[in-house]
Every structure is written in C-alpha cells, then in structure tokens.
Amino acid sequence: MPHILWMTVKFCGRCLLNMNTGSCDFAVIGGDMRQVYAARMLKERGYRVCCALLCGDEGLPEQELREAVCSARVVLAPVPLSVDRLYLNQKSGEGAFPLTELLDCLKEGQKFYAGCISEEFAYAVSDKGAEAIDIMKQEEIAVYNTIATAEGAVAEAVMKSPRNLHGSRCLVLGYGKCARTLTALLKGMHCQVQVCARNPAQLAEAAILADKAFEFGELEAALPDYDFIFNTVPAMILNRRMIENMNSAVCIFDIASAPGGVEFEAAEELGISAWLLPGLPGKYAPASSAEAIVRYLIGK
C-alpha cells in the first residue's frame, strides 16, 4: 500500500504557507519591539518563527540572520526597513547589517514584508524572484499606525513641556493620515488647534475639525502664536528664518518620516526646544501595532 505524505498547509490572508517548505514559516528580523511582539503572536498562533537581530527577548531564541532568512517562506522586516537606505533598521546593539547582504539572502518564491521599502530595493527583490510588499502602503496598517503615532506624539509633548496641553495653542503642519488623527486627538484634549497645509482639499477637510486651517504662505506670520508645533511634513518646512519668528517657549515635535522638516541645528542655536521623534508606534504601542501587522499577514 503506497505511503501518503500529508502536507500541513496554513492559509494566510496574504500568502500560502507550506509547512514542509524550509525550517520555518516566518523570519522576523531587526526593528524595534513591534518585531518582538509580532514574533510572539505568530508563535502563539502555531507558526514556526525564526528570529534574528531583534531588540531582545529571552523567550525568542535567535539565529544568525542569513540562516533565518534563507530558511523562511515569509520574511517580516522592520518598519521602516532602513533609516538610511544602506543598513537594516535594528536595535539589537550588534553591527549594522547591509541591505545588500540581506538581498543576497532572499530567494525565489519568498514574500518580503517591511515598511517604507524604497523602489530600488523593491525592484532588486523582484529581480531575485521574490515579492516585496510595503506594509505601510496597506490602508489598514497605515490607519493603525497613525493612532500609535499620534498618541506617542502627545505623550512626548506631555513629558517634555512644562505646560498643559489642555487649552494650549497647537499647530499641526500637514494634513495627511497622521496629521488627521493627531488633530482629532488634540481637539479631544481641548487644545486650540490650527492646521497648515498645501492641498486645498486637505485644507477644507481640516477646517471642519480644527479651529483654523490656512496655507503655507501664511505660516511665517502665524508662528509667534503657538505653544506646541507638530510637524508631519517630510520636507524642510521650519528652517532658520521660520524658527526665528517663534516665541522662545514653543516646543516643536517632528513626527515626519526621514529626513523630517525642522532645521534642528538652527533651533538649538536659537534656544528653541525641538525633537525628532521617529518610531513612535514601536516605542509607545508596540503590541497594538504588531497585532495590526499580524492580522494583515495572516488575515485573522
């Protein structure tokens, strides 16, 4: 009687995992605590998980990165994938891992998930016969990310300023996804919120929720009025000339993706408090952010 080999297959929302292919289902690599929580959640759901260069967790034994990536059907890399487009975003304290070496580890048929993947890297992954999926371009992930980012920005403002946010005069620069959520949160805390944006449709939308919405041509004259400024625009907006017009007690929080939009050297020279705040979801809500990513990956 012929022997029948039964292959255990798990159906994921975005990918089909054959449990007999490779030594693990997911390789979770690099990043911040979001990666740690994602690895835990995947293991709890019965998947075989290989870990490398995580930021530390005794319950998640690690492998060498090349071994982990080569053995997996799906690779879950950090959000963002890299902060300089050269090295993997990691907080493990080990030596930086070049993206070129990560690319060499990938093989045909793999799915590669990460956040903020450059077009150049995505094309290179495709040339290897693998598929690169930018999870930050998926609407459900992007929305959850704005919640964690907004809450993190407010937490930073509370900790770093001697003033209450309640009743304060706040400016939000830009009105994309993060700015919308942040504006709603600040209004819920009874702040006086104004929004500065370029897009006429965004200005019209912002005017519904904010106390005032105006164009960037009016920004310089308005700057002395604010206690808190939150920038979400990833381009130089608050340069030296703009900063010179601010009141000396203002606090600036830049939550835009790299390179941000504040001339921090000028702010320091002028005695203005300003902070660049990358990776807020990983710092303030890693479990919730990881849950959203895992739901997207496996469809449940």
PDB file of C-alpha atoms in Angstrom:
ATOM      1  CA  MET A   1       0.000   0.000   0.000  1.00  0.00           C
ATOM      2  CA  PRO A   2       1.581   3.321  -1.019  1.00  0.00           C
ATOM      3  CA  HIS A   3       2.508   5.717   1.689  1.00  0.00           C
ATOM      4  CA  ILE A   4       0.719   9.053   1.557  1.00  0.00           C
ATOM      5  CA  LEU A   5       2.618  12.116   2.680  1.00  0.00           C
ATOM      6  CA  TRP A   6       0.205  14.612   4.185  1.00  0.00           C
ATOM      7  CA  MET A   7       1.423  18.178   3.863  1.00  0.00           C
ATOM      8  CA  THR A   8       0.198  20.593   6.504  1.00  0.00           C
ATOM      9  CA  VAL A   9      -0.820  23.827   4.894  1.00  0.00           C
ATOM     10  CA  LYS A  10      -1.823  27.050   6.572  1.00  0.00           C
ATOM     11  CA  PHE A  11      -3.893  29.531   4.652  1.00  0.00           C
ATOM     12  CA  CYS A  12      -2.866  33.110   5.395  1.00  0.00           C
ATOM     13  CA  GLY A  13      -4.756  36.183   4.301  1.00  0.00           C
ATOM     14  CA  ARG A  14      -1.940  37.304   2.000  1.00  0.00           C
ATOM     15  CA  CYS A  15       0.209  34.221   1.496  1.00  0.00           C
ATOM     16  CA  LEU A  16       0.073  30.420   1.370  1.00  0.00           C
ATOM     17  CA  LEU A  17       2.500  28.764   3.786  1.00  0.00           C
ATOM     18  CA  ASN A  18       3.578  25.196   3.115  1.00  0.00           C
ATOM     19  CA  MET A  19       4.746  23.859   6.463  1.00  0.00           C
ATOM     20  CA  ASN A  20       7.093  21.385   4.756  1.00  0.00           C
ATOM     21  CA  THR A  21       8.964  24.119   2.891  1.00  0.00           C
ATOM     22  CA  GLY A  22      12.022  25.343   4.790  1.00  0.00           C
ATOM     23  CA  SER A  23      12.561  25.110   8.517  1.00  0.00           C
ATOM     24  CA  CYS A  24      10.243  27.987   9.480  1.00  0.00           C
ATOM     25  CA  ASP A  25       7.219  29.860   8.229  1.00  0.00           C
ATOM     26  CA  PHE A  26       8.257  33.386   9.184  1.00  0.00           C
ATOM     27  CA  ALA A  27      11.651  35.007   9.650  1.00  0.00           C
ATOM     28  CA  VAL A  28      11.171  38.080  11.854  1.00  0.00           C
ATOM     29  CA  ILE A  29      14.237  40.297  11.695  1.00  0.00           C
ATOM     30  CA  GLY A  30      15.554  43.601  13.058  1.00  0.00           C
ATOM     31  CA  GLY A  31      13.438  46.562  14.124  1.00  0.00           C
ATOM     32  CA  ASP A  32      12.018  47.565  17.487  1.00  0.00           C
ATOM     33  CA  MET A  33       9.602  45.989  19.965  1.00  0.00           C
ATOM     34  CA  ARG A  34       6.941  45.681  17.259  1.00  0.00           C
ATOM     35  CA  GLN A  35       9.015  42.867  15.772  1.00  0.00           C
ATOM     36  CA  VAL A  36       9.332  41.156  19.150  1.00  0.00           C
ATOM     37  CA  TYR A  37       5.576  41.223  19.724  1.00  0.00           C
ATOM     38  CA  ALA A  38       4.873  40.127  16.146  1.00  0.00           C
ATOM     39  CA  ALA A  39       7.185  37.122  16.556  1.00  0.00           C
ATOM     40  CA  ARG A  40       5.454  36.160  19.813  1.00  0.00           C
ATOM     41  CA  MET A  41       1.994  36.467  18.273  1.00  0.00           C
ATOM     42  CA  LEU A  42       2.897  34.375  15.253  1.00  0.00           C
ATOM     43  CA  LYS A  43       4.340  31.666  17.506  1.00  0.00           C
ATOM     44  CA  GLU A  44       1.199  31.728  19.668  1.00  0.00           C
ATOM     45  CA  ARG A  45      -0.864  31.127  16.529  1.00  0.00           C
ATOM     46  CA  GLY A  46       1.114  27.980  15.774  1.00  0.00           C
ATOM     47  CA  TYR A  47       3.541  29.240  13.148  1.00  0.00           C
ATOM     48  CA  ARG A  48       7.195  28.312  13.150  1.00  0.00           C
ATOM     49  CA  VAL A  49       9.170  31.526  13.619  1.00  0.00           C
ATOM     50  CA  CYS A  50      12.872  32.236  13.144  1.00  0.00           C
ATOM     51  CA  CYS A  51      14.215  35.428  14.753  1.00  0.00           C
ATOM     52  CA  ALA A  52      17.330  37.475  14.082  1.00  0.00           C
ATOM     53  CA  LEU A  53      18.646  40.838  15.281  1.00  0.00           C
ATOM     54  CA  LEU A  54      15.571  41.594  17.401  1.00  0.00           C
ATOM     55  CA  CYS A  55      15.914  44.174  20.157  1.00  0.00           C
ATOM     56  CA  GLY A  56      15.943  41.487  22.843  1.00  0.00           C
ATOM     57  CA  ASP A  57      13.617  38.900  24.370  1.00  0.00           C
ATOM     58  CA  GLU A  58      14.627  35.809  26.353  1.00  0.00           C
ATOM     59  CA  GLY A  59      11.634  33.834  25.113  1.00  0.00           C
ATOM     60  CA  LEU A  60      12.609  34.217  21.444  1.00  0.00           C
ATOM     61  CA  PRO A  61      15.856  32.376  20.699  1.00  0.00           C
ATOM     62  CA  GLU A  62      17.680  33.923  17.773  1.00  0.00           C
ATOM     63  CA  GLN A  63      19.541  32.614  14.771  1.00  0.00           C
ATOM     64  CA  GLU A  64      22.110  34.165  12.519  1.00  0.00           C
ATOM     65  CA  LEU A  65      20.245  36.468  10.119  1.00  0.00           C
ATOM     66  CA  ARG A  66      21.320  34.770   6.908  1.00  0.00           C
ATOM     67  CA  GLU A  67      20.216  31.396   8.233  1.00  0.00           C
ATOM     68  CA  ALA A  68      16.843  32.741   9.404  1.00  0.00           C
ATOM     69  CA  VAL A  69      16.036  34.462   6.118  1.00  0.00           C
ATOM     70  CA  CYS A  70      17.169  31.577   3.917  1.00  0.00           C
ATOM     71  CA  SER A  71      15.050  29.080   5.857  1.00  0.00           C
ATOM     72  CA  ALA A  72      11.762  31.032   5.785  1.00  0.00           C
ATOM     73  CA  ARG A  73       8.895  31.216   3.325  1.00  0.00           C
ATOM     74  CA  VAL A  74       7.977  34.726   4.509  1.00  0.00           C
ATOM     75  CA  VAL A  75      10.301  37.432   5.839  1.00  0.00           C
ATOM     76  CA  LEU A  76       8.948  40.138   8.140  1.00  0.00           C
ATOM     77  CA  ALA A  77      11.428  43.017   8.238  1.00  0.00           C
ATOM     78  CA  PRO A  78      11.152  46.280  10.214  1.00  0.00           C
ATOM     79  CA  VAL A  79       9.077  49.413   9.832  1.00  0.00           C
ATOM     80  CA  PRO A  80      10.898  51.259   8.399  1.00  0.00           C
ATOM     81  CA  LEU A  81      13.122  48.774   6.612  1.00  0.00           C
ATOM     82  CA  SER A  82      16.066  51.169   6.878  1.00  0.00           C
ATOM     83  CA  VAL A  83      16.716  54.663   8.178  1.00  0.00           C
ATOM     84  CA  ASP A  84      19.496  55.377   5.663  1.00  0.00           C
ATOM     85  CA  ARG A  85      18.700  53.022   2.747  1.00  0.00           C
ATOM     86  CA  LEU A  86      22.005  51.257   3.397  1.00  0.00           C
ATOM     87  CA  TYR A  87      21.556  49.158   6.538  1.00  0.00           C
ATOM     88  CA  LEU A  88      18.764  47.160   8.128  1.00  0.00           C
ATOM     89  CA  ASN A  89      16.883  49.070  10.817  1.00  0.00           C
ATOM     90  CA  GLN A  90      17.850  47.247  14.018  1.00  0.00           C
ATOM     91  CA  LYS A  91      18.193  47.973  17.726  1.00  0.00           C
ATOM     92  CA  SER A  92      19.923  44.801  18.820  1.00  0.00           C
ATOM     93  CA  GLY A  93      23.224  46.514  19.567  1.00  0.00           C
ATOM     94  CA  GLU A  94      25.057  44.318  17.065  1.00  0.00           C
ATOM     95  CA  GLY A  95      26.905  45.525  13.997  1.00  0.00           C
ATOM     96  CA  ALA A  96      24.890  47.108  11.221  1.00  0.00           C
ATOM     97  CA  PHE A  97      23.629  44.632   8.615  1.00  0.00           C
ATOM     98  CA  PRO A  98      23.850  45.927   4.998  1.00  0.00           C
ATOM     99  CA  LEU A  99      20.731  45.743   2.844  1.00  0.00           C
ATOM    100  CA  THR A 100      22.863  44.368   0.025  1.00  0.00           C
ATOM    101  CA  GLU A 101      23.657  41.316   2.170  1.00  0.00           C
ATOM    102  CA  LEU A 102      20.005  40.957   3.151  1.00  0.00           C
ATOM    103  CA  LEU A 103      19.115  40.994  -0.528  1.00  0.00           C
ATOM    104  CA  ASP A 104      21.638  38.215  -1.183  1.00  0.00           C
ATOM    105  CA  CYS A 105      19.827  36.028   1.381  1.00  0.00           C
ATOM    106  CA  LEU A 106      16.460  36.235  -0.377  1.00  0.00           C
ATOM    107  CA  LYS A 107      15.403  33.516  -2.776  1.00  0.00           C
ATOM    108  CA  GLU A 108      12.815  32.856  -5.433  1.00  0.00           C
ATOM    109  CA  GLY A 109       9.248  32.490  -4.193  1.00  0.00           C
ATOM    110  CA  GLN A 110       9.717  34.268  -0.866  1.00  0.00           C
ATOM    111  CA  LYS A 111       7.467  37.091   0.290  1.00  0.00           C
ATOM    112  CA  PHE A 112       9.280  40.018   1.895  1.00  0.00           C
ATOM    113  CA  TYR A 113       7.237  42.340   4.128  1.00  0.00           C
ATOM    114  CA  ALA A 114       8.611  45.600   5.550  1.00  0.00           C
ATOM    115  CA  GLY A 115       7.685  49.246   5.918  1.00  0.00           C
ATOM    116  CA  CYS A 116       8.834  52.148   3.731  1.00  0.00           C
ATOM    117  CA  ILE A 117      10.624  49.983   1.157  1.00  0.00           C
ATOM    118  CA  SER A 118      12.497  52.044  -1.418  1.00  0.00           C
ATOM    119  CA  GLU A 119      11.638  51.467  -5.072  1.00  0.00           C
ATOM    120  CA  GLU A 120      15.236  50.470  -5.719  1.00  0.00           C
ATOM    121  CA  PHE A 121      15.159  47.743  -3.078  1.00  0.00           C
ATOM    122  CA  ALA A 122      11.724  46.524  -4.177  1.00  0.00           C
ATOM    123  CA  TYR A 123      12.945  46.142  -7.759  1.00  0.00           C
ATOM    124  CA  ALA A 124      16.030  44.274  -6.545  1.00  0.00           C
ATOM    125  CA  VAL A 125      13.830  41.876  -4.539  1.00  0.00           C
ATOM    126  CA  SER A 126      11.697  41.287  -7.622  1.00  0.00           C
ATOM    127  CA  ASP A 127      14.808  40.526  -9.682  1.00  0.00           C
ATOM    128  CA  LYS A 128      15.577  37.754  -7.172  1.00  0.00           C
ATOM    129  CA  GLY A 129      12.190  36.178  -7.927  1.00  0.00           C
ATOM    130  CA  ALA A 130      10.787  37.200  -4.524  1.00  0.00           C
ATOM    131  CA  GLU A 131       7.963  39.655  -3.810  1.00  0.00           C
ATOM    132  CA  ALA A 132       8.366  42.833  -1.748  1.00  0.00           C
ATOM    133  CA  ILE A 133       5.238  44.150  -0.010  1.00  0.00           C
ATOM    134  CA  ASP A 134       5.350  47.529   1.742  1.00  0.00           C
ATOM    135  CA  ILE A 135       3.004  47.122   4.705  1.00  0.00           C
ATOM    136  CA  MET A 136       2.861  50.871   5.269  1.00  0.00           C
ATOM    137  CA  LYS A 137       1.108  51.209   1.912  1.00  0.00           C
ATOM    138  CA  GLN A 138      -1.710  48.975   3.139  1.00  0.00           C
ATOM    139  CA  GLU A 139      -4.607  51.104   4.341  1.00  0.00           C
ATOM    140  CA  GLU A 140      -5.460  49.089   7.451  1.00  0.00           C
ATOM    141  CA  ILE A 141      -1.850  49.184   8.693  1.00  0.00           C
ATOM    142  CA  ALA A 142      -1.435  52.867   7.898  1.00  0.00           C
ATOM    143  CA  VAL A 143      -4.544  53.793   9.889  1.00  0.00           C
ATOM    144  CA  TYR A 144      -3.451  51.828  12.981  1.00  0.00           C
ATOM    145  CA  ASN A 145      -0.014  53.409  12.644  1.00  0.00           C
ATOM    146  CA  THR A 146      -1.484  56.909  12.842  1.00  0.00           C
ATOM    147  CA  ILE A 147      -3.167  56.106  16.159  1.00  0.00           C
ATOM    148  CA  ALA A 148       0.053  54.945  17.779  1.00  0.00           C
ATOM    149  CA  THR A 149       1.992  57.849  16.256  1.00  0.00           C
ATOM    150  CA  ALA A 150      -0.496  60.469  17.461  1.00  0.00           C
ATOM    151  CA  GLU A 151      -0.676  59.024  20.966  1.00  0.00           C
ATOM    152  CA  GLY A 152       3.116  58.860  21.093  1.00  0.00           C
ATOM    153  CA  ALA A 153       3.455  62.481  19.971  1.00  0.00           C
ATOM    154  CA  VAL A 154       1.038  63.608  22.681  1.00  0.00           C
ATOM    155  CA  ALA A 155       2.905  61.527  25.272  1.00  0.00           C
ATOM    156  CA  GLU A 156       6.174  63.198  24.261  1.00  0.00           C
ATOM    157  CA  ALA A 157       4.582  66.634  24.476  1.00  0.00           C
ATOM    158  CA  VAL A 158       3.250  65.932  27.959  1.00  0.00           C
ATOM    159  CA  MET A 159       6.637  64.700  29.181  1.00  0.00           C
ATOM    160  CA  LYS A 160       8.826  67.329  27.559  1.00  0.00           C
ATOM    161  CA  SER A 161       6.853  70.524  28.174  1.00  0.00           C
ATOM    162  CA  PRO A 162       6.212  72.302  31.485  1.00  0.00           C
ATOM    163  CA  ARG A 163       2.780  73.328  30.163  1.00  0.00           C
ATOM    164  CA  ASN A 164      -0.533  71.525  29.948  1.00  0.00           C
ATOM    165  CA  LEU A 165      -1.713  70.597  26.502  1.00  0.00           C
ATOM    166  CA  HIS A 166      -5.246  71.438  27.669  1.00  0.00           C
ATOM    167  CA  GLY A 167      -6.073  74.917  26.416  1.00  0.00           C
ATOM    168  CA  SER A 168      -2.733  75.317  24.650  1.00  0.00           C
ATOM    169  CA  ARG A 169      -2.264  76.758  21.178  1.00  0.00           C
ATOM    170  CA  CYS A 170      -1.174  73.952  18.844  1.00  0.00           C
ATOM    171  CA  LEU A 171      -0.132  73.964  15.201  1.00  0.00           C
ATOM    172  CA  VAL A 172      -0.182  70.828  13.036  1.00  0.00           C
ATOM    173  CA  LEU A 173       1.848  71.080   9.835  1.00  0.00           C
ATOM    174  CA  GLY A 174       0.419  68.966   7.034  1.00  0.00           C
ATOM    175  CA  TYR A 175      -2.876  67.100   6.936  1.00  0.00           C
ATOM    176  CA  GLY A 176      -2.153  63.561   5.851  1.00  0.00           C
ATOM    177  CA  LYS A 177      -3.220  60.426   7.727  1.00  0.00           C
ATOM    178  CA  CYS A 178      -1.104  61.045  10.841  1.00  0.00           C
ATOM    179  CA  ALA A 179      -1.995  64.712  10.998  1.00  0.00           C
ATOM    180  CA  ARG A 180      -5.721  63.972  10.836  1.00  0.00           C
ATOM    181  CA  THR A 181      -5.537  61.570  13.761  1.00  0.00           C
ATOM    182  CA  LEU A 182      -3.285  63.898  15.745  1.00  0.00           C
ATOM    183  CA  THR A 183      -5.598  66.875  15.167  1.00  0.00           C
ATOM    184  CA  ALA A 184      -8.588  64.869  16.395  1.00  0.00           C
ATOM    185  CA  LEU A 185      -6.683  63.747  19.484  1.00  0.00           C
ATOM    186  CA  LEU A 186      -5.533  67.280  20.339  1.00  0.00           C
ATOM    187  CA  LYS A 187      -9.057  68.636  19.883  1.00  0.00           C
ATOM    188  CA  GLY A 188     -10.319  65.917  22.204  1.00  0.00           C
ATOM    189  CA  MET A 189      -7.883  67.243  24.817  1.00  0.00           C
ATOM    190  CA  HIS A 190      -9.406  70.723  24.462  1.00  0.00           C
ATOM    191  CA  CYS A 191      -6.420  72.242  22.693  1.00  0.00           C
ATOM    192  CA  GLN A 192      -6.741  75.198  20.348  1.00  0.00           C
ATOM    193  CA  VAL A 193      -5.629  73.517  17.124  1.00  0.00           C
ATOM    194  CA  GLN A 194      -4.722  75.123  13.811  1.00  0.00           C
ATOM    195  CA  VAL A 195      -3.619  73.263  10.683  1.00  0.00           C
ATOM    196  CA  CYS A 196      -1.298  74.470   7.940  1.00  0.00           C
ATOM    197  CA  ALA A 197      -1.373  72.513   4.663  1.00  0.00           C
ATOM    198  CA  ARG A 198      -0.933  72.958   0.901  1.00  0.00           C
ATOM    199  CA  ASN A 199      -3.650  70.834  -0.627  1.00  0.00           C
ATOM    200  CA  PRO A 200      -6.973  72.712  -0.970  1.00  0.00           C
ATOM    201  CA  ALA A 201      -8.988  69.548  -0.330  1.00  0.00           C
ATOM    202  CA  GLN A 202      -6.993  68.850   2.837  1.00  0.00           C
ATOM    203  CA  LEU A 203      -7.470  72.439   3.981  1.00  0.00           C
ATOM    204  CA  ALA A 204     -11.215  72.136   3.502  1.00  0.00           C
ATOM    205  CA  GLU A 205     -11.263  68.882   5.474  1.00  0.00           C
ATOM    206  CA  ALA A 206      -9.058  70.309   8.230  1.00  0.00           C
ATOM    207  CA  ALA A 207     -11.323  73.327   8.619  1.00  0.00           C
ATOM    208  CA  ILE A 208     -14.148  71.033   9.749  1.00  0.00           C
ATOM    209  CA  LEU A 209     -12.231  69.780  12.788  1.00  0.00           C
ATOM    210  CA  ALA A 210      -9.530  72.347  13.520  1.00  0.00           C
ATOM    211  CA  ASP A 211     -10.128  75.834  14.865  1.00  0.00           C
ATOM    212  CA  LYS A 212      -8.439  77.240  11.764  1.00  0.00           C
ATOM    213  CA  ALA A 213      -6.854  75.924   8.565  1.00  0.00           C
ATOM    214  CA  PHE A 214      -4.527  78.017   6.417  1.00  0.00           C
ATOM    215  CA  GLU A 215      -1.947  77.793   3.629  1.00  0.00           C
ATOM    216  CA  PHE A 216       1.833  77.771   3.992  1.00  0.00           C
ATOM    217  CA  GLY A 217       2.057  81.312   2.650  1.00  0.00           C
ATOM    218  CA  GLU A 218       0.575  82.468   5.956  1.00  0.00           C
ATOM    219  CA  LEU A 219       2.803  80.315   8.160  1.00  0.00           C
ATOM    220  CA  GLU A 220       5.682  82.682   8.915  1.00  0.00           C
ATOM    221  CA  ALA A 221       3.442  85.409  10.279  1.00  0.00           C
ATOM    222  CA  ALA A 222       1.473  82.957  12.436  1.00  0.00           C
ATOM    223  CA  LEU A 223       4.430  81.243  14.129  1.00  0.00           C
ATOM    224  CA  PRO A 224       4.745  83.505  17.227  1.00  0.00           C
ATOM    225  CA  ASP A 225       1.291  82.405  18.402  1.00  0.00           C
ATOM    226  CA  TYR A 226       1.909  78.731  19.247  1.00  0.00           C
ATOM    227  CA  ASP A 227       2.873  76.792  22.367  1.00  0.00           C
ATOM    228  CA  PHE A 228       3.264  73.467  20.523  1.00  0.00           C
ATOM    229  CA  ILE A 229       4.108  72.735  16.893  1.00  0.00           C
ATOM    230  CA  PHE A 230       3.751  69.224  15.442  1.00  0.00           C
ATOM    231  CA  ASN A 231       5.310  68.668  12.032  1.00  0.00           C
ATOM    232  CA  THR A 232       4.160  65.784   9.818  1.00  0.00           C
ATOM    233  CA  VAL A 233       5.667  67.014   6.517  1.00  0.00           C
ATOM    234  CA  PRO A 234       8.831  65.122   5.384  1.00  0.00           C
ATOM    235  CA  ALA A 235      10.430  68.216   3.821  1.00  0.00           C
ATOM    236  CA  MET A 236      12.235  71.255   5.215  1.00  0.00           C
ATOM    237  CA  ILE A 237       9.445  73.493   6.482  1.00  0.00           C
ATOM    238  CA  LEU A 238      10.758  75.008   9.708  1.00  0.00           C
ATOM    239  CA  ASN A 239      14.057  76.478   8.592  1.00  0.00           C
ATOM    240  CA  ARG A 240      16.129  79.083  10.434  1.00  0.00           C
ATOM    241  CA  ARG A 241      14.026  82.016   9.195  1.00  0.00           C
ATOM    242  CA  MET A 242      10.835  80.341  10.372  1.00  0.00           C
ATOM    243  CA  ILE A 243      12.310  79.386  13.741  1.00  0.00           C
ATOM    244  CA  GLU A 244      13.488  82.945  14.337  1.00  0.00           C
ATOM    245  CA  ASN A 245       9.821  84.019  14.247  1.00  0.00           C
ATOM    246  CA  MET A 246       8.704  81.643  17.019  1.00  0.00           C
ATOM    247  CA  ASN A 247       8.205  82.516  20.660  1.00  0.00           C
ATOM    248  CA  SER A 248      11.075  81.309  22.835  1.00  0.00           C
ATOM    249  CA  ALA A 249       8.901  78.927  24.893  1.00  0.00           C
ATOM    250  CA  VAL A 250       7.481  76.929  21.959  1.00  0.00           C
ATOM    251  CA  CYS A 251       8.029  73.147  21.761  1.00  0.00           C
ATOM    252  CA  ILE A 252       8.457  71.546  18.340  1.00  0.00           C
ATOM    253  CA  PHE A 253       7.798  67.848  17.739  1.00  0.00           C
ATOM    254  CA  ASP A 254       8.763  66.435  14.342  1.00  0.00           C
ATOM    255  CA  ILE A 255       6.980  63.152  13.618  1.00  0.00           C
ATOM    256  CA  ALA A 256       7.567  63.194   9.847  1.00  0.00           C
ATOM    257  CA  SER A 257       9.445  60.368   8.167  1.00  0.00           C
ATOM    258  CA  ALA A 258      13.133  60.979   7.447  1.00  0.00           C
ATOM    259  CA  PRO A 259      14.617  63.495   6.926  1.00  0.00           C
ATOM    260  CA  GLY A 260      11.906  65.374   8.834  1.00  0.00           C
ATOM    261  CA  GLY A 261      11.055  69.021   8.342  1.00  0.00           C
ATOM    262  CA  VAL A 262      12.909  71.007  11.030  1.00  0.00           C
ATOM    263  CA  GLU A 263      16.336  72.660  10.940  1.00  0.00           C
ATOM    264  CA  PHE A 264      17.357  71.264  14.322  1.00  0.00           C
ATOM    265  CA  GLU A 265      20.789  72.868  14.377  1.00  0.00           C
ATOM    266  CA  ALA A 266      19.204  76.314  13.989  1.00  0.00           C
ATOM    267  CA  ALA A 267      16.649  75.518  16.700  1.00  0.00           C
ATOM    268  CA  GLU A 268      19.419  74.587  19.120  1.00  0.00           C
ATOM    269  CA  GLU A 269      21.411  77.719  18.336  1.00  0.00           C
ATOM    270  CA  LEU A 270      18.323  79.866  18.848  1.00  0.00           C
ATOM    271  CA  GLY A 271      17.355  78.188  22.120  1.00  0.00           C
ATOM    272  CA  ILE A 272      14.148  76.631  20.765  1.00  0.00           C
ATOM    273  CA  SER A 273      13.138  73.202  22.083  1.00  0.00           C
ATOM    274  CA  ALA A 274      12.748  70.774  19.181  1.00  0.00           C
ATOM    275  CA  TRP A 275      12.694  66.975  18.975  1.00  0.00           C
ATOM    276  CA  LEU A 276      12.753  64.498  16.096  1.00  0.00           C
ATOM    277  CA  LEU A 277      10.517  61.560  17.066  1.00  0.00           C
ATOM    278  CA  PRO A 278      10.996  58.530  14.800  1.00  0.00           C
ATOM    279  CA  GLY A 279       9.440  55.150  15.525  1.00  0.00           C
ATOM    280  CA  LEU A 280       6.720  56.294  17.937  1.00  0.00           C
ATOM    281  CA  PRO A 281       4.498  53.209  17.384  1.00  0.00           C
ATOM    282  CA  GLY A 282       7.379  50.946  18.341  1.00  0.00           C
ATOM    283  CA  LYS A 283       8.067  52.978  21.464  1.00  0.00           C
ATOM    284  CA  TYR A 284       4.553  53.620  22.779  1.00  0.00           C
ATOM    285  CA  ALA A 285       2.274  50.931  21.316  1.00  0.00           C
ATOM    286  CA  PRO A 286       4.369  48.024  20.024  1.00  0.00           C
ATOM    287  CA  ALA A 287       1.839  45.334  20.958  1.00  0.00           C
ATOM    288  CA  SER A 288      -1.106  47.059  19.257  1.00  0.00           C
ATOM    289  CA  SER A 289       1.000  47.890  16.209  1.00  0.00           C
ATOM    290  CA  ALA A 290       2.254  44.304  15.974  1.00  0.00           C
ATOM    291  CA  GLU A 291      -1.298  42.950  16.294  1.00  0.00           C
ATOM    292  CA  ALA A 292      -2.357  45.019  13.287  1.00  0.00           C
ATOM    293  CA  ILE A 293       0.610  43.735  11.258  1.00  0.00           C
ATOM    294  CA  VAL A 294      -0.022  40.092  12.199  1.00  0.00           C
ATOM    295  CA  ARG A 295      -3.739  40.405  11.350  1.00  0.00           C
ATOM    296  CA  TYR A 296      -2.746  41.745   7.952  1.00  0.00           C
ATOM    297  CA  LEU A 297      -0.238  38.939   7.369  1.00  0.00           C
ATOM    298  CA  ILE A 298      -2.463  36.021   8.290  1.00  0.00           C
ATOM    299  CA  GLY A 299      -5.904  37.506   7.681  1.00  0.00           C
ATOM    300  CA  LYS A 300      -7.346  36.927  11.132  1.00  0.00           C
TER     301      LYS A 300
END
